[in-house]
mmCIF file of N, CA and C in Angstrom:
data_model
loop_
_atom_site.group_PDB
_atom_site.id
_atom_site.type_symbol
_atom_site.label_atom_id
_atom_site.label_comp_id
_atom_site.label_asym_id
_atom_site.label_seq_id
_atom_site.Cartn_x
_atom_site.Cartn_y
_atom_site.Cartn_z
ATOM 1 N N MET A 1 -17.564 -13.838 12.137
ATOM 2 C CA MET A 1 -17.332 -13.235 10.953
ATOM 3 C C MET A 1 -16.668 -14.002 9.875
ATOM 4 N N GLY A 2 -15.983 -14.955 10.297
ATOM 5 C CA GLY A 2 -15.509 -15.860 8.938
ATOM 6 C C GLY A 2 -14.278 -14.839 8.657
ATOM 7 N N GLY A 3 -13.828 -15.557 7.191
ATOM 8 C CA GLY A 3 -12.836 -14.756 6.539
ATOM 9 C C GLY A 3 -11.583 -15.730 6.497
ATOM 10 N N ILE A 4 -10.560 -15.575 6.050
ATOM 11 C CA ILE A 4 -9.380 -16.178 5.749
ATOM 12 C C ILE A 4 -8.193 -15.373 6.503
ATOM 13 N N ILE A 5 -7.596 -16.101 7.454
ATOM 14 C CA ILE A 5 -6.272 -15.685 8.070
ATOM 15 C C ILE A 5 -5.036 -16.338 7.434
ATOM 16 N N GLN A 6 -4.119 -15.113 7.211
ATOM 17 C CA GLN A 6 -2.825 -15.628 6.673
ATOM 18 C C GLN A 6 -1.762 -15.013 7.087
ATOM 19 N N ARG A 7 -0.727 -15.805 7.570
ATOM 20 C CA ARG A 7 0.366 -15.425 8.290
ATOM 21 C C ARG A 7 1.455 -15.208 7.396
ATOM 22 N N GLY A 8 2.462 -14.653 7.812
ATOM 23 C CA GLY A 8 3.511 -14.473 6.781
ATOM 24 C C GLY A 8 4.257 -13.274 7.473
ATOM 25 N N LYS A 9 5.374 -12.816 6.379
ATOM 26 C CA LYS A 9 5.706 -11.575 6.538
ATOM 27 C C LYS A 9 5.821 -10.485 4.968
ATOM 28 N N MET A 10 5.913 -9.183 5.443
ATOM 29 C CA MET A 10 6.263 -8.464 4.713
ATOM 30 C C MET A 10 7.435 -7.975 4.054
ATOM 31 N N ILE A 11 7.825 -8.026 2.866
ATOM 32 C CA ILE A 11 9.105 -7.233 2.493
ATOM 33 C C ILE A 11 8.482 -5.943 1.864
ATOM 34 N N ILE A 12 8.962 -4.817 2.393
ATOM 35 C CA ILE A 12 9.054 -3.459 1.998
ATOM 36 C C ILE A 12 10.241 -2.988 1.315
ATOM 37 N N GLU A 13 10.400 -2.560 -0.273
ATOM 38 C CA GLU A 13 11.644 -2.140 -0.759
ATOM 39 C C GLU A 13 11.538 -1.045 -0.982
ATOM 40 N N ILE A 14 12.075 0.138 -0.835
ATOM 41 C CA ILE A 14 12.063 1.721 -0.807
ATOM 42 C C ILE A 14 13.342 1.915 -1.595
ATOM 43 N N GLU A 15 12.639 2.697 -2.736
ATOM 44 C CA GLU A 15 13.972 3.211 -4.079
ATOM 45 C C GLU A 15 13.569 5.029 -4.173
ATOM 46 N N THR A 16 14.482 5.632 -4.069
ATOM 47 C CA THR A 16 14.526 7.186 -4.104
ATOM 48 C C THR A 16 15.345 7.574 -5.424
ATOM 49 N N THR A 17 14.611 8.269 -6.425
ATOM 50 C CA THR A 17 15.130 8.535 -7.806
ATOM 51 C C THR A 17 15.693 9.654 -7.543
ATOM 52 N N SER A 18 16.760 10.209 -8.480
ATOM 53 C CA SER A 18 17.210 11.558 -8.537
ATOM 54 C C SER A 18 16.298 12.888 -8.372
ATOM 55 N N GLU A 19 15.017 12.653 -9.081
ATOM 56 C CA GLU A 19 14.105 13.964 -8.830
ATOM 57 C C GLU A 19 13.289 13.494 -7.702
ATOM 58 N N GLY A 20 13.597 12.786 -6.630
ATOM 59 C CA GLY A 20 12.725 12.778 -4.993
ATOM 60 C C GLY A 20 11.569 12.019 -5.080
ATOM 61 N N THR A 21 11.356 11.291 -6.359
ATOM 62 C CA THR A 21 10.429 10.515 -6.056
ATOM 63 C C THR A 21 10.586 9.171 -5.297
ATOM 64 N N ILE A 22 10.017 8.684 -4.602
ATOM 65 C CA ILE A 22 9.820 7.513 -3.680
ATOM 66 C C ILE A 22 9.197 6.352 -4.406
ATOM 67 N N ILE A 23 9.600 5.246 -4.687
ATOM 68 C CA ILE A 23 8.938 4.243 -4.981
ATOM 69 C C ILE A 23 8.981 3.174 -4.139
ATOM 70 N N GLN A 24 7.722 2.629 -3.433
ATOM 71 C CA GLN A 24 7.750 1.790 -2.500
ATOM 72 C C GLN A 24 7.142 0.539 -3.186
ATOM 73 N N ARG A 25 7.602 -0.957 -2.829
ATOM 74 C CA ARG A 25 6.987 -2.300 -3.377
ATOM 75 C C ARG A 25 6.787 -2.866 -2.144
ATOM 76 N N ASN A 26 5.749 -3.306 -2.021
ATOM 77 C CA ASN A 26 5.397 -4.639 -1.138
ATOM 78 C C ASN A 26 5.170 -5.773 -1.327
ATOM 79 N N PHE A 27 5.884 -6.670 -0.616
ATOM 80 C CA PHE A 27 5.514 -7.940 -1.309
ATOM 81 C C PHE A 27 5.242 -8.682 0.060
ATOM 82 N N PHE A 28 4.350 -10.152 -0.292
ATOM 83 C CA PHE A 28 3.871 -10.816 1.096
ATOM 84 C C PHE A 28 4.405 -12.258 0.954
ATOM 85 N N VAL A 29 5.344 -12.878 1.895
ATOM 86 C CA VAL A 29 5.946 -13.805 1.991
ATOM 87 C C VAL A 29 5.475 -14.822 2.934
ATOM 88 N N ARG A 30 5.015 -16.072 2.354
ATOM 89 C CA ARG A 30 4.408 -16.933 3.317
ATOM 90 C C ARG A 30 5.241 -17.624 3.922
ATOM 91 N N PRO A 31 4.800 -18.274 5.109
ATOM 92 C CA PRO A 31 5.468 -19.021 6.339
ATOM 93 C C PRO A 31 6.653 -20.072 5.285
ATOM 94 N N ASP A 32 6.333 -20.664 4.348
ATOM 95 C CA ASP A 32 7.110 -21.423 3.535
ATOM 96 C C ASP A 32 8.397 -20.801 2.714
ATOM 97 N N GLY A 33 8.286 -19.318 2.729
ATOM 98 C CA GLY A 33 9.127 -18.677 2.381
ATOM 99 C C GLY A 33 8.831 -18.428 0.604
ATOM 100 N N THR A 34 7.308 -18.823 0.474
ATOM 101 C CA THR A 34 7.287 -18.105 -1.257
ATOM 102 C C THR A 34 6.590 -16.769 -1.325
ATOM 103 N N LYS A 35 6.987 -15.927 -2.032
ATOM 104 C CA LYS A 35 6.333 -14.842 -2.277
ATOM 105 C C LYS A 35 4.983 -14.901 -2.954
ATOM 106 N N SER A 36 4.134 -13.855 -2.618
ATOM 107 C CA SER A 36 2.746 -13.839 -3.329
ATOM 108 C C SER A 36 2.954 -13.273 -4.711
ATOM 109 N N ASN A 37 2.035 -13.294 -5.772
ATOM 110 C CA ASN A 37 2.527 -12.947 -6.939
ATOM 111 C C ASN A 37 2.083 -11.499 -7.011
ATOM 112 N N TYR A 38 1.360 -11.071 -5.937
ATOM 113 C CA TYR A 38 0.950 -9.211 -5.905
ATOM 114 C C TYR A 38 2.063 -8.545 -5.573
ATOM 115 N N VAL A 39 2.352 -7.526 -5.965
ATOM 116 C CA VAL A 39 3.144 -6.670 -5.450
ATOM 117 C C VAL A 39 2.294 -5.236 -5.504
ATOM 118 N N GLY A 40 2.385 -4.651 -4.071
ATOM 119 C CA GLY A 40 1.868 -2.909 -4.174
ATOM 120 C C GLY A 40 2.666 -2.318 -4.360
ATOM 121 N N ILE A 41 2.583 -1.509 -5.465
ATOM 122 C CA ILE A 41 3.604 -0.226 -5.762
ATOM 123 C C ILE A 41 2.863 0.898 -5.715
ATOM 124 N N ALA A 42 3.866 2.080 -4.923
ATOM 125 C CA ALA A 42 3.502 3.246 -4.741
ATOM 126 C C ALA A 42 4.537 4.139 -5.235
ATOM 127 N N GLN A 43 4.129 5.343 -5.751
ATOM 128 C CA GLN A 43 5.115 6.334 -6.403
ATOM 129 C C GLN A 43 4.688 7.658 -5.826
ATOM 130 N N MET A 44 5.391 8.429 -5.030
ATOM 131 C CA MET A 44 5.190 9.299 -3.931
ATOM 132 C C MET A 44 6.365 9.969 -3.905
ATOM 133 N N ARG A 45 5.776 11.576 -3.535
ATOM 134 C CA ARG A 45 7.171 12.523 -3.008
ATOM 135 C C ARG A 45 6.511 13.196 -1.459
ATOM 136 N N ILE A 46 7.490 13.707 -0.733
ATOM 137 C CA ILE A 46 6.946 14.507 0.196
ATOM 138 C C ILE A 46 7.083 15.994 0.066
ATOM 139 N N ASP A 47 5.800 16.513 0.258
ATOM 140 C CA ASP A 47 5.618 18.164 0.180
ATOM 141 C C ASP A 47 5.377 18.482 1.692
ATOM 142 N N GLY A 48 6.462 19.010 2.378
ATOM 143 C CA GLY A 48 6.343 19.343 3.293
ATOM 144 C C GLY A 48 6.007 18.302 4.583
ATOM 145 N N ASN A 49 4.768 18.283 5.065
ATOM 146 C CA ASN A 49 4.079 17.211 6.106
ATOM 147 C C ASN A 49 2.973 16.398 5.043
ATOM 148 N N ARG A 50 3.165 15.920 4.010
ATOM 149 C CA ARG A 50 2.322 15.658 2.908
ATOM 150 C C ARG A 50 3.006 14.821 1.947
ATOM 151 N N LEU A 51 2.376 13.377 1.818
ATOM 152 C CA LEU A 51 3.100 12.804 1.186
ATOM 153 C C LEU A 51 1.969 12.311 -0.270
ATOM 154 N N LEU A 52 2.602 12.846 -1.523
ATOM 155 C CA LEU A 52 1.734 12.974 -2.745
ATOM 156 C C LEU A 52 2.204 11.931 -3.734
ATOM 157 N N TRP A 53 0.744 11.529 -4.571
ATOM 158 C CA TRP A 53 0.904 10.534 -5.535
ATOM 159 C C TRP A 53 1.827 11.300 -6.751
ATOM 160 N N VAL A 54 2.976 10.565 -7.371
ATOM 161 C CA VAL A 54 3.641 10.865 -8.468
ATOM 162 C C VAL A 54 3.006 10.724 -9.841
ATOM 163 N N GLY A 55 2.673 11.146 -10.509
ATOM 164 C CA GLY A 55 2.042 10.572 -11.890
ATOM 165 C C GLY A 55 0.546 10.291 -11.547
ATOM 166 N N GLU A 56 -0.304 9.656 -12.838
ATOM 167 C CA GLU A 56 -1.521 9.171 -12.970
ATOM 168 C C GLU A 56 -1.595 7.503 -12.456
ATOM 169 N N ALA A 57 -2.480 7.014 -11.844
ATOM 170 C CA ALA A 57 -2.778 6.031 -11.720
ATOM 171 C C ALA A 57 -3.944 5.544 -12.611
ATOM 172 N N VAL A 58 -3.595 5.075 -13.634
ATOM 173 C CA VAL A 58 -4.776 4.724 -14.695
ATOM 174 C C VAL A 58 -4.865 2.951 -14.855
ATOM 175 N N GLU A 59 -3.924 2.448 -14.622
ATOM 176 C CA GLU A 59 -4.303 0.612 -14.362
ATOM 177 C C GLU A 59 -3.413 0.179 -13.491
ATOM 178 N N ASP A 60 -3.974 -0.679 -12.883
ATOM 179 C CA ASP A 60 -3.390 -1.679 -11.810
ATOM 180 C C ASP A 60 -2.432 -2.623 -12.511
ATOM 181 N N PRO A 61 -1.365 -2.552 -12.263
ATOM 182 C CA PRO A 61 0.022 -3.155 -12.608
ATOM 183 C C PRO A 61 -0.104 -4.802 -12.563
ATOM 184 N N ASN A 62 -0.732 -5.418 -11.531
ATOM 185 C CA ASN A 62 -1.040 -6.814 -11.019
ATOM 186 C C ASN A 62 -2.088 -7.369 -11.843
ATOM 187 N N THR A 63 -3.085 -6.372 -12.124
ATOM 188 C CA THR A 63 -4.493 -7.279 -13.067
ATOM 189 C C THR A 63 -4.620 -6.346 -14.565
ATOM 190 N N ALA A 64 -3.858 -5.192 -14.829
ATOM 191 C CA ALA A 64 -4.207 -4.702 -16.201
ATOM 192 C C ALA A 64 -5.709 -4.157 -16.074
ATOM 193 N N GLU A 65 -6.441 -4.354 -15.068
ATOM 194 C CA GLU A 65 -7.447 -3.430 -15.025
ATOM 195 C C GLU A 65 -7.086 -1.825 -14.804
ATOM 196 N N GLU A 66 -8.662 -1.159 -15.463
ATOM 197 C CA GLU A 66 -8.541 0.191 -15.693
ATOM 198 C C GLU A 66 -8.686 0.787 -14.067
ATOM 199 N N ILE A 67 -8.300 2.073 -13.490
ATOM 200 C CA ILE A 67 -8.763 2.588 -12.380
ATOM 201 C C ILE A 67 -9.167 3.979 -12.750
ATOM 202 N N ARG A 68 -9.982 4.357 -11.947
ATOM 203 C CA ARG A 68 -10.389 5.454 -12.214
ATOM 204 C C ARG A 68 -10.460 6.507 -11.186
ATOM 205 N N ASN A 69 -10.636 7.571 -11.084
ATOM 206 C CA ASN A 69 -10.876 8.574 -9.989
ATOM 207 C C ASN A 69 -10.061 8.359 -8.561
ATOM 208 N N HIS A 70 -8.748 8.221 -8.894
ATOM 209 C CA HIS A 70 -7.720 7.841 -8.082
ATOM 210 C C HIS A 70 -7.489 9.139 -7.132
ATOM 211 N N SER A 71 -7.389 9.205 -6.041
ATOM 212 C CA SER A 71 -7.039 10.062 -5.252
ATOM 213 C C SER A 71 -6.161 9.382 -3.926
ATOM 214 N N PHE A 72 -4.974 10.041 -3.682
ATOM 215 C CA PHE A 72 -3.560 9.333 -2.764
ATOM 216 C C PHE A 72 -3.461 10.781 -1.489
ATOM 217 N N GLU A 73 -3.649 10.507 -0.438
ATOM 218 C CA GLU A 73 -3.385 11.404 0.223
ATOM 219 C C GLU A 73 -2.713 10.779 1.721
ATOM 220 N N GLY A 74 -1.292 11.037 2.161
ATOM 221 C CA GLY A 74 -0.354 10.896 2.987
ATOM 222 C C GLY A 74 -0.216 11.944 4.033
ATOM 223 N N ILE A 75 -0.439 11.918 4.876
ATOM 224 C CA ILE A 75 0.316 12.673 6.395
ATOM 225 C C ILE A 75 1.681 12.177 6.938
ATOM 226 N N VAL A 76 2.626 13.267 7.091
ATOM 227 C CA VAL A 76 3.724 12.310 7.674
ATOM 228 C C VAL A 76 4.010 13.309 8.971
ATOM 229 N N THR A 77 4.675 12.633 10.128
ATOM 230 C CA THR A 77 4.854 13.619 11.455
ATOM 231 C C THR A 77 6.282 13.052 11.463
ATOM 232 N N ASP A 78 6.770 13.485 12.630
ATOM 233 C CA ASP A 78 8.351 12.839 13.230
ATOM 234 C C ASP A 78 8.047 11.364 13.586
ATOM 235 N N ASP A 79 6.884 10.805 13.792
ATOM 236 C CA ASP A 79 7.172 9.748 13.941
ATOM 237 C C ASP A 79 6.054 8.362 13.284
ATOM 238 N N GLN A 80 5.547 9.150 12.482
ATOM 239 C CA GLN A 80 4.204 8.310 11.651
ATOM 240 C C GLN A 80 3.658 8.550 10.485
ATOM 241 N N ILE A 81 3.309 8.170 9.655
ATOM 242 C CA ILE A 81 2.986 8.176 8.034
ATOM 243 C C ILE A 81 1.494 7.576 8.522
ATOM 244 N N TYR A 82 0.646 8.661 7.631
ATOM 245 C CA TYR A 82 -0.592 7.660 7.337
ATOM 246 C C TYR A 82 -1.176 8.214 5.939
ATOM 247 N N ILE A 83 -1.583 6.703 5.516
ATOM 248 C CA ILE A 83 -1.868 7.127 4.022
ATOM 249 C C ILE A 83 -3.321 6.632 3.899
ATOM 250 N N THR A 84 -4.164 7.125 2.772
ATOM 251 C CA THR A 84 -5.367 6.810 2.491
ATOM 252 C C THR A 84 -5.303 7.072 0.806
ATOM 253 N N GLU A 85 -6.062 5.958 0.341
ATOM 254 C CA GLU A 85 -6.128 5.693 -1.178
ATOM 255 C C GLU A 85 -7.296 5.546 -1.464
ATOM 256 N N LEU A 86 -8.135 6.322 -2.517
ATOM 257 C CA LEU A 86 -9.038 5.987 -2.963
ATOM 258 C C LEU A 86 -9.301 5.680 -4.564
ATOM 259 N N TYR A 87 -10.043 4.751 -4.918
ATOM 260 C CA TYR A 87 -10.013 4.691 -6.550
ATOM 261 C C TYR A 87 -11.415 3.780 -7.035
ATOM 262 N N GLU A 88 -11.912 3.439 -8.023
ATOM 263 C CA GLU A 88 -12.458 2.386 -8.669
ATOM 264 C C GLU A 88 -11.813 1.797 -9.816
ATOM 265 N N VAL A 89 -12.250 0.537 -9.757
ATOM 266 C CA VAL A 89 -11.553 -0.434 -10.581
ATOM 267 C C VAL A 89 -12.292 -0.887 -11.095
ATOM 268 N N VAL A 90 -12.218 -0.833 -12.961
ATOM 269 C CA VAL A 90 -13.223 -1.394 -13.801
ATOM 270 C C VAL A 90 -12.806 -2.672 -14.276
ATOM 271 N N GLY A 91 -13.557 -3.935 -13.854
ATOM 272 C CA GLY A 91 -13.123 -5.018 -14.157
ATOM 273 C C GLY A 91 -13.252 -5.322 -15.760
ATOM 274 N N LYS A 92 -13.037 -6.583 -16.104
ATOM 275 C CA LYS A 92 -13.107 -7.022 -17.493
ATOM 276 C C LYS A 92 -14.487 -7.135 -17.942
ATOM 277 N N ASP A 93 -15.307 -7.575 -17.105
ATOM 278 C CA ASP A 93 -16.647 -7.277 -17.409
ATOM 279 C C ASP A 93 -17.067 -6.134 -17.549
ATOM 280 N N GLY A 94 -16.627 -5.118 -17.040
ATOM 281 C CA GLY A 94 -17.282 -3.797 -17.020
ATOM 282 C C GLY A 94 -18.014 -3.276 -15.610
ATOM 283 N N THR A 95 -17.533 -4.499 -14.582
ATOM 284 C CA THR A 95 -17.922 -4.143 -13.270
ATOM 285 C C THR A 95 -17.542 -3.184 -12.442
ATOM 286 N N ILE A 96 -18.025 -1.988 -11.635
ATOM 287 C CA ILE A 96 -16.987 -1.291 -11.059
ATOM 288 C C ILE A 96 -17.011 -1.641 -9.526
ATOM 289 N N GLU A 97 -15.536 -1.501 -8.891
ATOM 290 C CA GLU A 97 -15.509 -1.579 -8.055
ATOM 291 C C GLU A 97 -14.781 -0.462 -7.066
ATOM 292 N N ARG A 98 -15.845 0.147 -6.047
ATOM 293 C CA ARG A 98 -14.875 1.136 -5.018
ATOM 294 C C ARG A 98 -13.963 0.365 -4.230
ATOM 295 N N ARG A 99 -12.809 0.859 -4.026
ATOM 296 C CA ARG A 99 -11.719 0.698 -3.140
ATOM 297 C C ARG A 99 -11.170 1.681 -2.457
ATOM 298 N N ARG A 100 -10.816 1.253 -1.169
ATOM 299 C CA ARG A 100 -10.436 2.232 -0.189
ATOM 300 C C ARG A 100 -9.298 1.470 0.434
ATOM 301 N N ASN A 101 -8.067 2.140 0.473
ATOM 302 C CA ASN A 101 -6.855 1.388 1.204
ATOM 303 C C ASN A 101 -6.333 2.270 2.435
ATOM 304 N N THR A 102 -5.983 1.875 3.390
ATOM 305 C CA THR A 102 -5.455 2.835 4.418
ATOM 306 C C THR A 102 -4.082 2.140 4.764
ATOM 307 N N THR A 103 -3.090 2.782 5.151
ATOM 308 C CA THR A 103 -1.918 2.222 5.862
ATOM 309 C C THR A 103 -1.227 3.286 6.839
ATOM 310 N N HIS A 104 -0.828 2.738 7.672
ATOM 311 C CA HIS A 104 -0.263 3.509 8.842
ATOM 312 C C HIS A 104 0.920 2.992 9.321
ATOM 313 N N TYR A 105 2.042 3.877 9.237
ATOM 314 C CA TYR A 105 3.265 3.381 9.757
ATOM 315 C C TYR A 105 3.259 4.039 11.058
ATOM 316 N N TYR A 106 3.893 3.389 12.201
ATOM 317 C CA TYR A 106 4.349 4.048 13.352
ATOM 318 C C TYR A 106 5.893 3.722 13.968
ATOM 319 N N PHE A 107 6.832 4.740 13.490
ATOM 320 C CA PHE A 107 7.806 4.090 13.830
ATOM 321 C C PHE A 107 8.832 4.002 15.536
ATOM 322 N N LEU A 108 9.068 3.119 15.779
ATOM 323 C CA LEU A 108 9.244 2.576 17.320
ATOM 324 C C LEU A 108 10.509 3.289 17.340
ATOM 325 N N SER A 109 11.618 3.165 16.328
ATOM 326 C CA SER A 109 13.118 3.795 16.237
ATOM 327 C C SER A 109 13.608 3.749 14.866
ATOM 328 N N GLU A 110 14.670 3.901 14.588
ATOM 329 C CA GLU A 110 15.426 4.303 13.349
ATOM 330 C C GLU A 110 15.364 3.060 12.662
ATOM 331 N N ASP A 111 14.981 1.665 13.284
ATOM 332 C CA ASP A 111 15.017 0.595 12.633
ATOM 333 C C ASP A 111 14.227 -0.145 12.796
ATOM 334 N N GLU A 112 13.056 0.152 13.541
ATOM 335 C CA GLU A 112 11.815 -0.760 13.554
ATOM 336 C C GLU A 112 10.639 0.194 13.480
ATOM 337 N N ALA A 113 9.131 -0.417 12.672
ATOM 338 C CA ALA A 113 8.023 0.466 12.619
ATOM 339 C C ALA A 113 6.777 -0.592 12.896
ATOM 340 N N VAL A 114 6.132 -0.270 13.460
ATOM 341 C CA VAL A 114 4.570 -1.068 13.212
ATOM 342 C C VAL A 114 3.718 -0.301 12.255
ATOM 343 N N MET A 115 3.000 -1.427 11.291
ATOM 344 C CA MET A 115 2.589 -1.268 10.035
ATOM 345 C C MET A 115 0.997 -1.946 10.124
ATOM 346 N N THR A 116 0.104 -0.878 9.976
ATOM 347 C CA THR A 116 -1.093 -1.651 9.885
ATOM 348 C C THR A 116 -1.835 -0.898 8.607
ATOM 349 N N GLY A 117 -2.632 -1.946 7.912
ATOM 350 C CA GLY A 117 -3.227 -1.408 6.824
ATOM 351 C C GLY A 117 -4.747 -2.093 6.788
ATOM 352 N N SER A 118 -5.389 -1.571 5.646
ATOM 353 C CA SER A 118 -7.156 -1.950 5.565
ATOM 354 C C SER A 118 -7.311 -2.144 4.031
ATOM 355 N N VAL A 119 -8.044 -2.862 3.404
ATOM 356 C CA VAL A 119 -8.531 -2.541 2.018
ATOM 357 C C VAL A 119 -10.290 -2.841 2.322
ATOM 358 N N TYR A 120 -10.738 -2.276 1.484
ATOM 359 C CA TYR A 120 -12.186 -1.873 1.636
ATOM 360 C C TYR A 120 -12.521 -1.986 -0.164
ATOM 361 N N VAL A 121 -13.305 -3.121 -0.322
ATOM 362 C CA VAL A 121 -14.087 -2.916 -1.807
ATOM 363 C C VAL A 121 -15.584 -3.070 -1.075
ATOM 364 N N ASN A 122 -15.953 -1.762 -2.254
ATOM 365 C CA ASN A 122 -17.579 -1.569 -1.867
ATOM 366 C C ASN A 122 -17.719 -1.383 -0.663
ATOM 367 N N ASP A 123 -17.085 -0.817 0.041
ATOM 368 C CA ASP A 123 -17.580 -0.414 1.519
ATOM 369 C C ASP A 123 -17.573 -1.703 2.359
ATOM 370 N N LYS A 124 -17.095 -2.874 2.224
ATOM 371 C CA LYS A 124 -16.700 -3.752 3.013
ATOM 372 C C LYS A 124 -15.387 -4.173 3.014
ATOM 373 N N LEU A 125 -14.899 -4.783 4.462
ATOM 374 C CA LEU A 125 -13.798 -4.815 4.960
ATOM 375 C C LEU A 125 -13.004 -5.967 3.959
ATOM 376 N N LEU A 126 -12.184 -6.202 3.093
ATOM 377 C CA LEU A 126 -11.690 -7.080 2.307
ATOM 378 C C LEU A 126 -10.081 -7.676 3.179
ATOM 379 N N VAL A 127 -9.410 -6.717 3.520
ATOM 380 C CA VAL A 127 -8.033 -7.080 4.066
ATOM 381 C C VAL A 127 -7.816 -6.307 5.492
ATOM 382 N N PHE A 128 -7.313 -7.064 6.257
ATOM 383 C CA PHE A 128 -6.679 -5.859 7.505
ATOM 384 C C PHE A 128 -5.420 -6.717 7.950
ATOM 385 N N ALA A 129 -4.377 -5.787 8.078
ATOM 386 C CA ALA A 129 -3.011 -6.536 8.151
ATOM 387 C C ALA A 129 -2.155 -5.366 9.139
ATOM 388 N N SER A 130 -0.896 -6.267 10.117
ATOM 389 C CA SER A 130 -0.429 -5.683 11.097
ATOM 390 C C SER A 130 0.720 -6.515 10.775
ATOM 391 N N THR A 131 1.951 -5.521 11.018
ATOM 392 C CA THR A 131 3.315 -6.531 11.080
ATOM 393 C C THR A 131 4.327 -5.375 11.412
ATOM 394 N N LEU A 132 5.269 -5.950 12.284
ATOM 395 C CA LEU A 132 6.220 -5.189 12.725
ATOM 396 C C LEU A 132 7.755 -5.043 11.586
ATOM 397 N N LEU A 133 7.702 -4.354 11.290
ATOM 398 C CA LEU A 133 8.859 -3.652 10.226
ATOM 399 C C LEU A 133 10.255 -3.992 10.650
ATOM 400 N N ARG A 134 11.516 -4.291 10.217
ATOM 401 C CA ARG A 134 12.567 -4.037 10.769
ATOM 402 C C ARG A 134 13.447 -3.890 9.682
ATOM 403 N N ARG A 135 14.364 -2.937 9.642
ATOM 404 C CA ARG A 135 15.129 -2.462 8.617
ATOM 405 C C ARG A 135 16.281 -3.734 8.616
ATOM 406 N N THR A 136 16.693 -3.737 7.512
ATOM 407 C CA THR A 136 17.800 -5.246 7.004
ATOM 408 C C THR A 136 18.830 -4.142 5.848
ATOM 409 N N GLY A 137 19.618 -4.750 5.979
ATOM 410 C CA GLY A 137 20.663 -4.379 4.939
ATOM 411 C C GLY A 137 21.282 -3.215 5.310
#
């Protein structure tokens, strides 16, 4: 099947504002300790058992490319969170890519969770990731 295998660690930082917005930042750290220059950012809020996007996603903060038709849906249970995000990216040359991202957190305890994620571009799998997350600090 081919592809590139990367090994490393994920750092996930969570911040909650006084208005109840949850801001999540994801960083990939290579085995040599260097961080990737890509930062995954989500701004969301909890409404019952749903996770909803806060604001509008109109530009990718990493590439400055236009984002269109953004939708975000998350489901929260006692021990899991599942998120699906769909959108189109308009490239600098005008090409349009359809993106679909999924993230699934399964909480093993108060301090550990398994996270899996996938990124599809134009219905082709680009990234599949899994990691064991541990709370620090």
